[in-house]
Amino acid sequence: MKFAKRMDRFGEGIFSSLLEIKRRKEAAGERVIDLSVGTPNIPPAPHIREALCRAAADEKNYVYAISDQKALLEAVAQWYRRRYGVTLDAETEICSLLGSQEGLAHISLSIVDEGETVLVPDPCYPVFGDGPLIAGAKLAYMPQKKENGYVIQLQDIPTETAKAAKLMVVSYPNNPTTALAPDSFYEELIDFAKTYDIIVLHDNAYSELVFDGKTAGSFLWFPGAKDVGVEFNSLSKTYGLAGARIGFCVGNPDIVSHLKLLKSNMDYGMFLPVQQAAIAAVTGDQSCVETTRKAYERRRNILCDSFTEIGWKMERSQATMFVWAQIPEGFESSQQFVMELVEKAGVMVTPGSAFGPSGEGYVRLALVQDEDVIHEAVQAVKESGLLSRQP
């Protein structure tokens, strides 16, 4: 059998590899504390679950959705107006996604032709680059360096690279670095995109998970943003709906319409009961959002402070449901450290190298375990002796 050459661009996804290690160890009766995948363990609020269950009990809701319900589009427009101060046309500037991952994997197919250039952050969430690669694009990395607060320095992008680029992907609050970007960055980003005629995709999955009294808004709030780009948003983390796969592409109507056209040839829309759950989430009681944010902030404090106390120094993350930490001294690579950590301590994290070249030397820890389990993970690392290798 012969297969598509495009598959040569991909290796096995890092999370699949980690899952296989976890299964092997658990099959041998060993305990594994998984801090690798950002799978929320905070469930949706009762009113969201009830809306889903009511709709799922209605036999009429098992037909193809085909497209987004008008009520869903209007709910998202209302959500963006209330939460972000952004006005959206419900008919032309909103498109649902079967999760942001699906949208990020496919949108490049509607924008980029084979061999064209896409600018992606480094490090970045893997599908930011994998989506363009599926479309046959060439990737150009935009470094996110610690000395710059992990914020992309647009002026450092070579002129020829900027001229060649057709699409750029950015995301703040950022996964994996957890950084926030100042308002000035978005203003510069819009000018940059207009200067070089580049479409901007801003992924905004973590705007509600911002800590220490800080806040984050929407890229589309800035003047001119809708002229050059779109924003992806997700209900996975904010509302605990990760498994339901609910995301949205909002903004520039031309970009949205091309994505809608592509999706009309790829899927039959979002399951109608899931649409009802989404409506309940964004229009209902929002106290659950603050409850979730506080839970992640407490977990962050416990994880970062406790690991620092035992000798693995970690800075508290500014936002997201992750911690971005340098590997302890005495290890040659993030991959080596991750493998020894899971083998000797039974604690699983993600190597920074999985997020791009600049991720080497770091690991990402997900705040997806309850507080008692985080304490257990810290104790397991302490007792493993791994940190004693440091000079």
Tab-separated table of C-alpha atoms in Angstrom:
chain	number	residue	atom	x	y	z
A	1	MET	CA	0.000	0.000	0.000
A	2	LYS	CA	1.096	3.556	-0.723
A	3	PHE	CA	0.171	6.570	1.375
A	4	ALA	CA	0.214	10.347	1.029
A	5	LYS	CA	3.628	11.983	1.125
A	6	ARG	CA	2.191	14.723	3.344
A	7	MET	CA	2.190	12.220	6.207
A	8	ASP	CA	5.987	12.295	6.114
A	9	ARG	CA	5.728	15.754	7.700
A	10	PHE	CA	4.339	14.292	10.923
A	11	GLY	CA	5.548	12.014	13.663
A	12	GLU	CA	3.368	10.434	16.298
A	13	GLY	CA	1.783	13.140	18.414
A	14	ILE	CA	3.538	13.640	21.737
A	15	PHE	CA	0.338	13.085	23.707
A	16	SER	CA	-0.215	9.727	22.014
A	17	SER	CA	3.329	8.712	22.961
A	18	LEU	CA	2.834	9.757	26.568
A	19	LEU	CA	-0.491	7.931	26.749
A	20	GLU	CA	1.198	4.714	25.661
A	21	ILE	CA	3.765	5.068	28.468
A	22	LYS	CA	0.977	5.713	30.952
A	23	ARG	CA	-0.956	2.637	29.819
A	24	ARG	CA	2.135	0.441	30.083
A	25	LYS	CA	2.912	1.555	33.624
A	26	GLU	CA	-0.683	1.298	34.822
A	27	ALA	CA	-0.979	-2.170	33.307
A	28	ALA	CA	1.994	-3.114	35.472
A	29	GLY	CA	0.128	-1.833	38.529
A	30	GLU	CA	2.109	1.383	38.871
A	31	ARG	CA	0.603	4.750	39.829
A	32	VAL	CA	0.904	7.559	37.247
A	33	ILE	CA	-0.027	11.151	38.044
A	34	ASP	CA	-0.749	12.742	34.685
A	35	LEU	CA	0.102	16.432	34.417
A	36	SER	CA	0.738	16.282	30.677
A	37	VAL	CA	-2.491	16.740	28.718
A	38	GLY	CA	-4.653	19.803	29.369
A	39	THR	CA	-7.801	17.789	30.001
A	40	PRO	CA	-9.944	19.723	32.503
A	41	ASN	CA	-11.286	17.748	35.460
A	42	ILE	CA	-13.667	20.546	36.494
A	43	PRO	CA	-17.101	19.588	35.113
A	44	PRO	CA	-19.600	21.972	33.503
A	45	ALA	CA	-21.963	23.802	35.851
A	46	PRO	CA	-25.304	22.073	36.537
A	47	HIS	CA	-27.338	24.407	34.316
A	48	ILE	CA	-25.102	23.552	31.354
A	49	ARG	CA	-25.336	19.805	31.917
A	50	GLU	CA	-29.109	20.071	32.352
A	51	ALA	CA	-29.487	21.899	29.022
A	52	LEU	CA	-27.462	19.179	27.308
A	53	CYS	CA	-29.439	16.370	28.911
A	54	ARG	CA	-32.815	17.921	28.079
A	55	ALA	CA	-31.860	18.332	24.444
A	56	ALA	CA	-30.312	14.866	24.250
A	57	ALA	CA	-33.595	13.358	25.514
A	58	ASP	CA	-35.502	14.897	22.593
A	59	GLU	CA	-35.647	12.388	19.749
A	60	LYS	CA	-35.973	15.182	17.187
A	61	ASN	CA	-32.419	16.352	17.925
A	62	TYR	CA	-30.702	13.374	16.316
A	63	VAL	CA	-30.876	14.728	12.772
A	64	TYR	CA	-27.943	16.399	11.022
A	65	ALA	CA	-27.471	19.935	12.282
A	66	ILE	CA	-26.078	20.995	8.850
A	67	SER	CA	-25.407	24.512	10.146
A	68	ASP	CA	-25.380	26.574	13.313
A	69	GLN	CA	-28.744	27.361	14.852
A	70	LYS	CA	-29.703	31.031	14.774
A	71	ALA	CA	-30.056	30.936	18.560
A	72	LEU	CA	-26.450	29.766	18.910
A	73	LEU	CA	-25.068	32.484	16.641
A	74	GLU	CA	-27.045	35.154	18.482
A	75	ALA	CA	-25.863	33.788	21.839
A	76	VAL	CA	-22.227	33.998	20.762
A	77	ALA	CA	-22.719	37.548	19.482
A	78	GLN	CA	-24.297	38.480	22.825
A	79	TRP	CA	-21.418	36.793	24.710
A	80	TYR	CA	-18.762	38.725	22.770
A	81	ARG	CA	-20.598	42.008	23.263
A	82	ARG	CA	-21.019	41.456	27.014
A	83	ARG	CA	-17.650	39.897	27.817
A	84	TYR	CA	-15.278	41.554	25.355
A	85	GLY	CA	-17.035	44.706	24.178
A	86	VAL	CA	-16.895	43.392	20.594
A	87	THR	CA	-19.822	43.667	18.173
A	88	LEU	CA	-20.274	40.719	15.789
A	89	ASP	CA	-22.775	40.116	13.004
A	90	ALA	CA	-24.369	36.807	13.947
A	91	GLU	CA	-24.940	35.725	10.340
A	92	THR	CA	-21.615	36.614	8.717
A	93	GLU	CA	-18.960	36.884	11.418
A	94	ILE	CA	-19.426	33.703	13.487
A	95	CYS	CA	-18.781	30.058	12.641
A	96	SER	CA	-18.853	27.172	15.097
A	97	LEU	CA	-15.972	24.718	15.301
A	98	LEU	CA	-16.008	21.117	16.469
A	99	GLY	CA	-13.480	22.263	19.042
A	100	SER	CA	-10.679	24.751	18.398
A	101	GLN	CA	-8.369	21.878	17.464
A	102	GLU	CA	-10.551	21.021	14.481
A	103	GLY	CA	-10.633	24.631	13.362
A	104	LEU	CA	-6.896	25.093	13.771
A	105	ALA	CA	-6.276	21.925	11.789
A	106	HIS	CA	-8.490	22.978	8.892
A	107	ILE	CA	-8.550	26.753	8.493
A	108	SER	CA	-5.227	26.828	6.637
A	109	LEU	CA	-6.849	24.751	3.886
A	110	SER	CA	-9.128	27.723	3.195
A	111	ILE	CA	-6.300	30.292	3.195
A	112	VAL	CA	-2.964	28.769	2.187
A	113	ASP	CA	-1.844	27.118	-1.025
A	114	GLU	CA	0.947	24.536	-1.266
A	115	GLY	CA	4.351	26.050	-0.557
A	116	GLU	CA	3.126	29.340	0.906
A	117	THR	CA	4.474	30.667	4.206
A	118	VAL	CA	2.712	30.699	7.562
A	119	LEU	CA	4.156	32.444	10.620
A	120	VAL	CA	3.770	30.476	13.860
A	121	PRO	CA	4.994	31.123	17.405
A	122	ASP	CA	7.918	29.174	18.832
A	123	PRO	CA	7.188	27.506	21.177
A	124	CYS	CA	3.531	26.930	20.347
A	125	TYR	CA	0.653	24.532	20.752
A	126	PRO	CA	1.486	21.820	18.162
A	127	VAL	CA	-1.603	22.181	15.928
A	128	PHE	CA	-0.679	25.826	15.242
A	129	GLY	CA	2.006	24.388	12.989
A	130	ASP	CA	0.410	21.051	12.116
A	131	GLY	CA	-2.648	22.704	10.543
A	132	PRO	CA	-0.569	24.704	8.052
A	133	LEU	CA	1.568	21.624	7.353
A	134	ILE	CA	-1.567	19.675	6.411
A	135	ALA	CA	-2.234	22.426	3.857
A	136	GLY	CA	1.327	22.082	2.518
A	137	ALA	CA	2.573	25.381	3.919
A	138	LYS	CA	6.113	26.291	4.895
A	139	LEU	CA	6.507	27.312	8.525
A	140	ALA	CA	8.429	30.379	9.656
A	141	TYR	CA	8.937	30.602	13.400
A	142	MET	CA	8.378	33.693	15.525
A	143	PRO	CA	10.444	33.179	18.701
A	144	GLN	CA	8.831	33.753	22.096
A	145	LYS	CA	11.816	34.415	24.345
A	146	LYS	CA	11.899	34.619	28.120
A	147	GLU	CA	13.828	37.893	28.045
A	148	ASN	CA	10.923	39.461	26.139
A	149	GLY	CA	8.270	38.095	28.447
A	150	TYR	CA	7.568	35.415	25.806
A	151	VAL	CA	5.935	38.077	23.609
A	152	ILE	CA	6.691	37.911	19.877
A	153	GLN	CA	8.950	40.730	18.667
A	154	LEU	CA	7.363	41.584	15.324
A	155	GLN	CA	10.196	43.919	14.361
A	156	ASP	CA	12.586	40.956	14.425
A	157	ILE	CA	10.733	39.086	11.663
A	158	PRO	CA	12.870	39.369	8.489
A	159	THR	CA	11.289	41.590	5.845
A	160	GLU	CA	11.457	38.906	3.162
A	161	THR	CA	9.742	36.416	5.469
A	162	ALA	CA	7.003	38.918	6.271
A	163	LYS	CA	6.462	39.649	2.579
A	164	ALA	CA	6.163	35.925	1.828
A	165	ALA	CA	3.752	35.181	4.687
A	166	LYS	CA	0.049	34.737	3.994
A	167	LEU	CA	-1.165	33.749	7.471
A	168	MET	CA	0.141	34.180	11.000
A	169	VAL	CA	-1.042	32.451	14.166
A	170	VAL	CA	-0.720	34.145	17.551
A	171	SER	CA	-2.173	33.326	20.958
A	172	TYR	CA	-2.238	35.195	24.258
A	173	PRO	CA	-2.738	34.158	27.035
A	174	ASN	CA	-0.231	31.739	25.633
A	175	ASN	CA	0.002	27.969	25.664
A	176	PRO	CA	2.589	26.748	26.635
A	177	THR	CA	4.468	29.792	28.025
A	178	THR	CA	1.404	31.166	29.934
A	179	ALA	CA	2.391	34.725	28.946
A	180	LEU	CA	0.084	37.702	28.480
A	181	ALA	CA	0.641	40.317	25.761
A	182	PRO	CA	0.323	44.076	26.352
A	183	ASP	CA	-2.145	46.187	24.388
A	184	SER	CA	0.744	47.656	22.417
A	185	PHE	CA	1.481	44.223	20.947
A	186	TYR	CA	-1.979	43.965	19.374
A	187	GLU	CA	-1.734	47.468	17.977
A	188	GLU	CA	1.628	46.609	16.399
A	189	LEU	CA	0.234	43.269	15.185
A	190	ILE	CA	-2.617	44.936	13.291
A	191	ASP	CA	-0.235	47.445	11.673
A	192	PHE	CA	2.154	44.617	10.770
A	193	ALA	CA	-0.628	42.546	9.178
A	194	LYS	CA	-1.882	45.496	7.155
A	195	THR	CA	1.627	46.414	5.995
A	196	TYR	CA	2.382	42.923	4.685
A	197	ASP	CA	-1.177	41.814	3.787
A	198	ILE	CA	-1.163	38.898	6.237
A	199	ILE	CA	-4.257	37.220	7.687
A	200	VAL	CA	-4.127	36.983	11.488
A	201	LEU	CA	-5.544	34.110	13.504
A	202	HIS	CA	-5.624	34.834	17.225
A	203	ASP	CA	-6.376	31.865	19.473
A	204	ASN	CA	-8.080	33.081	22.653
A	205	ALA	CA	-8.858	29.887	24.533
A	206	TYR	CA	-7.599	31.103	27.922
A	207	SER	CA	-8.916	34.648	28.351
A	208	GLU	CA	-10.887	33.636	31.464
A	209	LEU	CA	-7.989	31.834	33.153
A	210	VAL	CA	-5.908	34.857	34.134
A	211	PHE	CA	-4.537	35.152	37.646
A	212	ASP	CA	-3.469	37.636	40.322
A	213	GLY	CA	-6.209	40.138	39.522
A	214	LYS	CA	-5.149	40.615	35.897
A	215	THR	CA	-7.541	40.343	32.947
A	216	ALA	CA	-7.391	39.508	29.249
A	217	GLY	CA	-9.735	40.553	26.462
A	218	SER	CA	-10.156	39.935	22.748
A	219	PHE	CA	-7.896	40.710	19.801
A	220	LEU	CA	-11.003	41.926	17.982
A	221	TRP	CA	-11.492	44.745	20.508
A	222	PHE	CA	-8.596	46.653	18.958
A	223	PRO	CA	-9.369	49.044	16.077
A	224	GLY	CA	-8.697	47.461	12.692
A	225	ALA	CA	-8.447	43.887	13.998
A	226	LYS	CA	-11.530	42.717	12.148
A	227	ASP	CA	-10.023	44.077	8.915
A	228	VAL	CA	-7.129	41.649	9.095
A	229	GLY	CA	-8.177	38.608	11.051
A	230	VAL	CA	-10.296	36.312	13.141
A	231	GLU	CA	-10.252	34.963	16.654
A	232	PHE	CA	-10.801	31.415	17.822
A	233	ASN	CA	-12.475	30.937	21.178
A	234	SER	CA	-13.335	27.786	23.079
A	235	LEU	CA	-15.702	26.589	25.787
A	236	SER	CA	-13.428	23.678	26.724
A	237	LYS	CA	-11.551	25.170	29.650
A	238	THR	CA	-13.758	28.071	30.709
A	239	TYR	CA	-16.910	25.973	31.012
A	240	GLY	CA	-15.478	22.447	31.384
A	241	LEU	CA	-16.851	21.325	28.008
A	242	ALA	CA	-13.644	19.890	26.543
A	243	GLY	CA	-15.155	16.559	25.492
A	244	ALA	CA	-18.160	18.240	23.889
A	245	ARG	CA	-15.853	19.952	21.361
A	246	ILE	CA	-17.234	23.486	21.182
A	247	GLY	CA	-15.290	26.341	19.622
A	248	PHE	CA	-15.936	29.387	17.475
A	249	CYS	CA	-14.221	31.347	14.721
A	250	VAL	CA	-15.303	34.987	14.846
A	251	GLY	CA	-14.281	38.158	13.076
A	252	ASN	CA	-13.544	39.079	9.468
A	253	PRO	CA	-16.554	37.985	7.373
A	254	ASP	CA	-14.493	36.937	4.340
A	255	ILE	CA	-12.301	34.634	6.418
A	256	VAL	CA	-15.345	33.255	8.263
A	257	SER	CA	-17.257	32.635	5.013
A	258	HIS	CA	-14.363	30.707	3.467
A	259	LEU	CA	-14.089	28.536	6.582
A	260	LYS	CA	-17.856	27.928	6.529
A	261	LEU	CA	-17.600	26.858	2.885
A	262	LEU	CA	-14.775	24.455	3.675
A	263	LYS	CA	-16.608	22.976	6.647
A	264	SER	CA	-19.794	22.526	4.619
A	265	ASN	CA	-17.822	20.007	2.587
A	266	MET	CA	-16.268	18.299	5.605
A	267	ASP	CA	-18.872	17.865	8.356
A	268	TYR	CA	-22.581	18.118	9.133
A	269	GLY	CA	-22.355	20.654	11.911
A	270	MET	CA	-22.402	20.489	15.687
A	271	PHE	CA	-24.748	17.992	17.401
A	272	LEU	CA	-27.914	19.922	18.273
A	273	PRO	CA	-27.868	19.074	22.013
A	274	VAL	CA	-24.274	20.313	22.161
A	275	GLN	CA	-25.418	23.579	20.577
A	276	GLN	CA	-27.974	23.892	23.373
A	277	ALA	CA	-25.267	23.310	25.973
A	278	ALA	CA	-23.162	26.029	24.348
A	279	ILE	CA	-26.065	28.475	24.468
A	280	ALA	CA	-26.631	27.698	28.146
A	281	ALA	CA	-22.927	28.194	28.880
A	282	VAL	CA	-22.461	31.621	27.317
A	283	THR	CA	-25.872	33.089	28.244
A	284	GLY	CA	-26.480	31.540	31.677
A	285	ASP	CA	-25.156	32.213	35.159
A	286	GLN	CA	-21.462	33.145	34.783
A	287	SER	CA	-20.440	32.571	38.405
A	288	CYS	CA	-19.040	29.192	37.316
A	289	VAL	CA	-16.339	31.023	35.330
A	290	GLU	CA	-14.934	32.705	38.433
A	291	THR	CA	-15.180	29.452	40.405
A	292	THR	CA	-13.128	27.694	37.745
A	293	ARG	CA	-10.553	30.480	37.569
A	294	LYS	CA	-10.054	30.431	41.336
A	295	ALA	CA	-9.623	26.655	41.322
A	296	TYR	CA	-6.852	26.843	38.730
A	297	GLU	CA	-5.167	29.713	40.575
A	298	ARG	CA	-5.084	27.704	43.810
A	299	ARG	CA	-3.650	24.717	41.973
A	300	ARG	CA	-1.019	26.930	40.358
A	301	ASN	CA	0.024	28.314	43.736
A	302	ILE	CA	0.319	24.868	45.298
A	303	LEU	CA	2.207	23.338	42.373
A	304	CYS	CA	4.692	26.152	41.778
A	305	ASP	CA	5.370	26.922	45.440
A	306	SER	CA	5.647	23.290	46.516
A	307	PHE	CA	8.034	22.283	43.737
A	308	THR	CA	10.133	25.382	44.415
A	309	GLU	CA	10.360	24.381	48.085
A	310	ILE	CA	11.832	20.974	47.221
A	311	GLY	CA	14.405	22.409	44.819
A	312	TRP	CA	12.715	22.569	41.395
A	313	LYS	CA	12.280	26.301	40.988
A	314	MET	CA	9.154	27.405	39.133
A	315	GLU	CA	7.751	30.843	38.460
A	316	ARG	CA	4.016	31.201	38.995
A	317	SER	CA	2.222	31.267	35.649
A	318	GLN	CA	0.350	34.441	34.707
A	319	ALA	CA	-2.542	32.646	33.054
A	320	THR	CA	-3.894	29.461	31.409
A	321	MET	CA	-4.185	26.045	33.043
A	322	PHE	CA	-0.468	25.335	32.665
A	323	VAL	CA	2.923	26.001	34.194
A	324	TRP	CA	5.971	26.492	31.956
A	325	ALA	CA	9.054	25.443	33.890
A	326	GLN	CA	12.734	25.057	33.115
A	327	ILE	CA	13.999	21.534	33.664
A	328	PRO	CA	16.219	21.034	36.711
A	329	GLU	CA	19.965	21.228	36.238
A	330	GLY	CA	21.713	17.955	35.503
A	331	PHE	CA	19.534	16.836	32.596
A	332	GLU	CA	20.595	17.057	28.962
A	333	SER	CA	17.170	17.533	27.403
A	334	SER	CA	13.514	17.993	28.216
A	335	GLN	CA	12.787	14.583	26.682
A	336	GLN	CA	15.312	12.881	28.963
A	337	PHE	CA	13.944	14.607	32.046
A	338	VAL	CA	10.320	13.746	31.185
A	339	MET	CA	11.138	10.076	30.689
A	340	GLU	CA	13.086	9.822	33.934
A	341	LEU	CA	10.365	11.728	35.784
A	342	VAL	CA	7.638	9.291	34.769
A	343	GLU	CA	9.796	6.205	35.260
A	344	LYS	CA	11.209	7.142	38.675
A	345	ALA	CA	8.482	9.352	40.167
A	346	GLY	CA	5.389	8.282	38.240
A	347	VAL	CA	4.686	11.899	37.321
A	348	MET	CA	3.984	12.672	33.668
A	349	VAL	CA	4.545	16.110	32.102
A	350	THR	CA	5.079	17.272	28.512
A	351	PRO	CA	8.580	17.999	27.156
A	352	GLY	CA	9.012	21.554	25.934
A	353	SER	CA	10.601	20.268	22.734
A	354	ALA	CA	7.117	19.074	21.678
A	355	PHE	CA	6.126	22.723	21.274
A	356	GLY	CA	8.919	23.760	18.931
A	357	PRO	CA	12.697	24.358	18.898
A	358	SER	CA	12.558	27.119	21.531
A	359	GLY	CA	10.784	24.790	23.922
A	360	GLU	CA	13.893	22.750	24.578
A	361	GLY	CA	15.002	22.995	28.173
A	362	TYR	CA	11.456	23.404	29.473
A	363	VAL	CA	8.467	21.249	30.388
A	364	ARG	CA	4.771	22.063	30.552
A	365	LEU	CA	2.744	20.953	33.557
A	366	ALA	CA	-1.056	20.941	33.340
A	367	LEU	CA	-3.128	21.958	36.361
A	368	VAL	CA	-5.609	19.161	35.772
A	369	GLN	CA	-5.421	17.313	39.084
A	370	ASP	CA	-7.062	18.091	42.406
A	371	GLU	CA	-5.009	19.778	45.094
A	372	ASP	CA	-4.336	16.600	47.086
A	373	VAL	CA	-3.024	14.867	43.969
A	374	ILE	CA	-0.706	17.785	43.228
A	375	HIS	CA	0.728	17.436	46.746
A	376	GLU	CA	1.148	13.722	46.049
A	377	ALA	CA	3.029	14.472	42.818
A	378	VAL	CA	5.407	16.831	44.603
A	379	GLN	CA	6.117	14.248	47.276
A	380	ALA	CA	6.754	11.562	44.644
A	381	VAL	CA	9.303	13.774	42.872
A	382	LYS	CA	10.975	14.612	46.182
A	383	GLU	CA	11.303	10.936	47.117
A	384	SER	CA	12.520	9.905	43.634
A	385	GLY	CA	15.927	11.511	44.141
A	386	LEU	CA	15.826	13.181	40.714
A	387	LEU	CA	16.451	16.632	42.106
A	388	SER	CA	19.534	15.451	44.012
A	389	ARG	CA	21.407	15.326	40.678
A	390	GLN	CA	21.568	19.105	40.641
A	391	PRO	CA	24.938	20.649	41.532
